Short mmCIF file of C-alpha atoms in Angstrom, two decimals:
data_model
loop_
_atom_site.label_atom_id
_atom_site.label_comp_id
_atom_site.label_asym_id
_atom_site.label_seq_id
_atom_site.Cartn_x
_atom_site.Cartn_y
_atom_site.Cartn_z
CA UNK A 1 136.08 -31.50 -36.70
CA UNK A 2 132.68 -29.69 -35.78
CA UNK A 3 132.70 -31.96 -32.99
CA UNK A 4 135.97 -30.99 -31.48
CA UNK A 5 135.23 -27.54 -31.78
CA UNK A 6 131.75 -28.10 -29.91
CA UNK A 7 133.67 -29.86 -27.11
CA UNK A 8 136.35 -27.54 -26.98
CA UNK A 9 134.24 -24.65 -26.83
CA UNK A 10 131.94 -26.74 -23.96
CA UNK A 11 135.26 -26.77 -22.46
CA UNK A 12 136.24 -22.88 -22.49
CA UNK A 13 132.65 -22.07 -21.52
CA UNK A 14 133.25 -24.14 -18.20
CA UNK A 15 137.41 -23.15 -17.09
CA UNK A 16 136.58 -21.45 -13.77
CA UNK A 17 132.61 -22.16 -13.73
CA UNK A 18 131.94 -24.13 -11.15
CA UNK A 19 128.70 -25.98 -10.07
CA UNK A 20 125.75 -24.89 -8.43
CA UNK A 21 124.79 -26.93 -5.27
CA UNK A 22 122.72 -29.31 -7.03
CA UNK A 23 118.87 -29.29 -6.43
CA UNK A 24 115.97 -32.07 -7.46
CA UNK A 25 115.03 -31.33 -10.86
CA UNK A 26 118.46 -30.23 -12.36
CA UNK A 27 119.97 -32.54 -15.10
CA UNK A 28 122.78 -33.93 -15.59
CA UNK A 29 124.56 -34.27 -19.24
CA UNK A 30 127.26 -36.46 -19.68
CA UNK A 31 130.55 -35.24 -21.88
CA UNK A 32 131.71 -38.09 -23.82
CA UNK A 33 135.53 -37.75 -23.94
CA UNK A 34 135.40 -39.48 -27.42
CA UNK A 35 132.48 -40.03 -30.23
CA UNK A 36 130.36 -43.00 -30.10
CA UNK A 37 127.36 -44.17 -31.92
CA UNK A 38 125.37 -41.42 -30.27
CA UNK A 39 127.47 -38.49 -30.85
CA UNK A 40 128.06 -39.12 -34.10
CA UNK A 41 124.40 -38.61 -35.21
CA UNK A 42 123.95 -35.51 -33.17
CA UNK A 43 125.38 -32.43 -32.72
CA UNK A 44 127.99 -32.15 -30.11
CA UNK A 45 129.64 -34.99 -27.36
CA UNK A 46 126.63 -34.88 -25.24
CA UNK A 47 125.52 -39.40 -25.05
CA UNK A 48 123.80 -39.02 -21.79
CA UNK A 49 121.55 -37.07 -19.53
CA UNK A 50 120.05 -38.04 -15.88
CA UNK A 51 117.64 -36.68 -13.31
CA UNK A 52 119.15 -35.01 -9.95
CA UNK A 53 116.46 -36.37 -7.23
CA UNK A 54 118.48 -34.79 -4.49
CA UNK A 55 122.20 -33.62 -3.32
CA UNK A 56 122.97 -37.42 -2.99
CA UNK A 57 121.47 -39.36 -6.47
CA UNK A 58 119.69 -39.33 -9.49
CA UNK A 59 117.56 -41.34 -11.78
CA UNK A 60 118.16 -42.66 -15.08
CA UNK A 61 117.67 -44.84 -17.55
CA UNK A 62 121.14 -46.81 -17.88
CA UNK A 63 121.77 -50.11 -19.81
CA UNK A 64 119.97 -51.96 -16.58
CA UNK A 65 117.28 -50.48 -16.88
CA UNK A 66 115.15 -46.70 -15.10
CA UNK A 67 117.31 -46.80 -11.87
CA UNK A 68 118.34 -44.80 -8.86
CA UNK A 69 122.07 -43.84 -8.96
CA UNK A 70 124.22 -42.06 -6.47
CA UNK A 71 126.07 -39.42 -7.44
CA UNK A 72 129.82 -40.21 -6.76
CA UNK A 73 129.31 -43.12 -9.94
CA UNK A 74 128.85 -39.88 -11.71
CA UNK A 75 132.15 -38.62 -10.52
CA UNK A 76 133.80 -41.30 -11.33
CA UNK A 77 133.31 -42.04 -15.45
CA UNK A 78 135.16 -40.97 -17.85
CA UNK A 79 134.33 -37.79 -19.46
CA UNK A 80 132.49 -34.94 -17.10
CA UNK A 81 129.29 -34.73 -16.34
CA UNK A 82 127.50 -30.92 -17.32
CA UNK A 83 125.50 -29.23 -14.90
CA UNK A 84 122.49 -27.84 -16.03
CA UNK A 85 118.92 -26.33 -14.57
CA UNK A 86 115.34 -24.75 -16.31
CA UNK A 87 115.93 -21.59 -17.01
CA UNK A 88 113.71 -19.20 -14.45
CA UNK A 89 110.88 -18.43 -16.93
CA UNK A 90 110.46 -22.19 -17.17
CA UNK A 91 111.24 -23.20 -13.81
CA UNK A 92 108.21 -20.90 -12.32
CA UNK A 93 105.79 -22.89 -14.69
CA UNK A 94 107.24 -26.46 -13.90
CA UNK A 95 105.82 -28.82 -11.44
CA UNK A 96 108.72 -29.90 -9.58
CA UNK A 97 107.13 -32.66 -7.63
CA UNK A 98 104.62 -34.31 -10.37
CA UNK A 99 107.97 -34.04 -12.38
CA UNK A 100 109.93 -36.33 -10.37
CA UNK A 101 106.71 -38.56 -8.98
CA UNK A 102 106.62 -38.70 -12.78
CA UNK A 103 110.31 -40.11 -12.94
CA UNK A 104 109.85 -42.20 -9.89
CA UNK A 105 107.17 -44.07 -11.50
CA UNK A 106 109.24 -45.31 -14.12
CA UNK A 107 111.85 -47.02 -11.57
CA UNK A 108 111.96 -50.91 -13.06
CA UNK A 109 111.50 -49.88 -16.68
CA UNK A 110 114.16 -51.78 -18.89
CA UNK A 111 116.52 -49.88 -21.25
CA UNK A 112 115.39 -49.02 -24.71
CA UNK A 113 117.99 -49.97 -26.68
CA UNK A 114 115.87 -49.80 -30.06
CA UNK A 115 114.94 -46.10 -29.15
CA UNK A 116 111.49 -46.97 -29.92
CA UNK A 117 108.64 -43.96 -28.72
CA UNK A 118 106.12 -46.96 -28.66
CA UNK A 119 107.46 -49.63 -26.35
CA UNK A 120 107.71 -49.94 -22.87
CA UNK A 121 110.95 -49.35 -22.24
CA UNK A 122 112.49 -46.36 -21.86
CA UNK A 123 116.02 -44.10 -23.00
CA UNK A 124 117.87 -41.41 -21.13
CA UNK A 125 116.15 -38.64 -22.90
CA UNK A 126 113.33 -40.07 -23.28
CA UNK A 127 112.84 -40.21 -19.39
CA UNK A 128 113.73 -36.80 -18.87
CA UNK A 129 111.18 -36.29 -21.69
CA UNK A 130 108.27 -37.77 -20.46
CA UNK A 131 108.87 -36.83 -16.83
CA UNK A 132 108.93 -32.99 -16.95
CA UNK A 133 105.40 -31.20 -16.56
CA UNK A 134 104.18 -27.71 -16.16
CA UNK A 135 101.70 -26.72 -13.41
CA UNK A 136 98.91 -27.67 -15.53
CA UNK A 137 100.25 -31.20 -16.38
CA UNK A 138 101.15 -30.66 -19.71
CA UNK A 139 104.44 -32.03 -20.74
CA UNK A 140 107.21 -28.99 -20.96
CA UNK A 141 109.34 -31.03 -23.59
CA UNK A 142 108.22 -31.81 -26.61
CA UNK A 143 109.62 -34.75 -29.19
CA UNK A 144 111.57 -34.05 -31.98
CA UNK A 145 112.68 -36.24 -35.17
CA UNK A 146 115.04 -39.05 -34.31
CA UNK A 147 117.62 -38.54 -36.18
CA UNK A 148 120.45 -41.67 -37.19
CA UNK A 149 122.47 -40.09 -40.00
CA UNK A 150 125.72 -38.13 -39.99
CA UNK A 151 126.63 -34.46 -41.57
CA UNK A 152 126.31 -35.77 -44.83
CA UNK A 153 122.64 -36.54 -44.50
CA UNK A 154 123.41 -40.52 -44.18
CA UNK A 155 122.16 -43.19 -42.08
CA UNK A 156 125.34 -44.43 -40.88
CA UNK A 157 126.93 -48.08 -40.95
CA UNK A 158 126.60 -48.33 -36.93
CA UNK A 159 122.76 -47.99 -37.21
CA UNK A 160 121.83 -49.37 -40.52
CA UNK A 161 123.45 -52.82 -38.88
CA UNK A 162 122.24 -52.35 -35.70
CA UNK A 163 118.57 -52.47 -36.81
CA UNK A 164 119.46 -54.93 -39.59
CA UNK A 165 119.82 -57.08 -36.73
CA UNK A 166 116.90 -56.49 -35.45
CA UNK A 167 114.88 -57.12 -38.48
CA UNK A 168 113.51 -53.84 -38.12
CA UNK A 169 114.26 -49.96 -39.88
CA UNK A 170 116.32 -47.68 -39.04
CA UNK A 171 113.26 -45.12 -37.20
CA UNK A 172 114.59 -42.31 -39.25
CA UNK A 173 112.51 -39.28 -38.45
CA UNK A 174 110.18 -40.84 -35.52
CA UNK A 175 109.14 -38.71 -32.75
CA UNK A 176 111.75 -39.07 -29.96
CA UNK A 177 114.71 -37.22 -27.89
CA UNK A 178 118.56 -37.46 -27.97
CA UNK A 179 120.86 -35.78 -24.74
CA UNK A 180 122.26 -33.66 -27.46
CA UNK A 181 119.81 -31.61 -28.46
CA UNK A 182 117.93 -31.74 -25.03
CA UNK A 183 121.02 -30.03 -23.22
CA UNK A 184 120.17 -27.01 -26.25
CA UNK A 185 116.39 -26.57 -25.00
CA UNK A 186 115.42 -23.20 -24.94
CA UNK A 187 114.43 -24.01 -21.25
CA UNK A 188 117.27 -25.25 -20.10
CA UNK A 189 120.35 -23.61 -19.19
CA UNK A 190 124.18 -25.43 -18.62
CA UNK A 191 125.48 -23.57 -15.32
CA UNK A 192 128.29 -25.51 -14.46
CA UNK A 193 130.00 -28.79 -14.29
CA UNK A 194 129.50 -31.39 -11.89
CA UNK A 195 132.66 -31.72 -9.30
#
């Protein structure tokens, strides 16, 4: 139900907002239309987030891998796609260019499908994550607890067996990112949805 409400709300927020002209460095989060294994283990119907690189593409890290994408895919999948940019405070301080050289250098990566912090393969998030520096290098997002349970505090069936299957624990708690909570960064601010 809490869900819902989120995505209704996200909804409201956007009747009549449109987009900003998109600019390298914005992000793009992506508005499930239904829950998934993602969204059910954080806050809101956020399962996505990519990397604007210019008016014409973005980079992500997508089931095949860190790639370059052009925008119209986005336009095109289900759900909507929010709009979203550093707030100024945090824009001022970011490196814009060592940000996406950042990004750029992780073109090739495969997909981290175990969400691990210490492989070489990388998530969504986790891109956007490791990409973003301030003027002084230092990275302007820091990690948070992964976090695989539901409201109720417990790991859920989806994840327990997922791992299970990989002979491995459910990372409960390890440094990492999710598109959820990323799109509620104090330094970043949703200004529109993508058309």
């Amino acid at each position: 139900m809490r869900k819902l409400l989120l995505h209704f709300t996200c909804a409201l927020t956007l009747v009549g907002c449109s987009s900003r002209k998109l600019v390298a460095g914005d992000l793009l989060f992506h508005l499930s239309p239904q829950a998934n294994a993602i969204t059910s283990v954080t806050e809101g119907m956020i399962d996505h987030v990519a990397m604007v690189l210019n008016g014409d593409s973005v980079i992500e890290a997508v089931g095949r891998g860190v790639v370059v994408t052009h925008i119209d895919s986005l336009r095109n999948e289900q759900g909507c796609y929010l709009h979203a940019r550093l707030k100024k405070k945090w824009l001022r301080q970011t490196d814009i260019t060592a940000t996406l050289t950042n990004a750029r250098s992780y073109l090739g990566r495969r997909y981290d499908r175990l969400y691990l912090p210490t492989n070489e393969e990388i998530y969504c998030s986790e891109l956007v994550q490791l990409s973003f520096v301030d003027r002084e290098g230092k990275r302007l997002f820091t990690p948070i607890a992964m976090s695989f349970h539901d409201e109720s505090g417990q790991i859920t069936p989806y994840w327990q067996a997922f791992y299970k299957s990989h002979n491995m624990p459910v990372p409960e708690g390890e440094p990492g990112t999710n598109p959820n909570e990323m799109a509620r960064r104090k330094q970043i601010k949703i200004i529109g949805k993508l058309k």
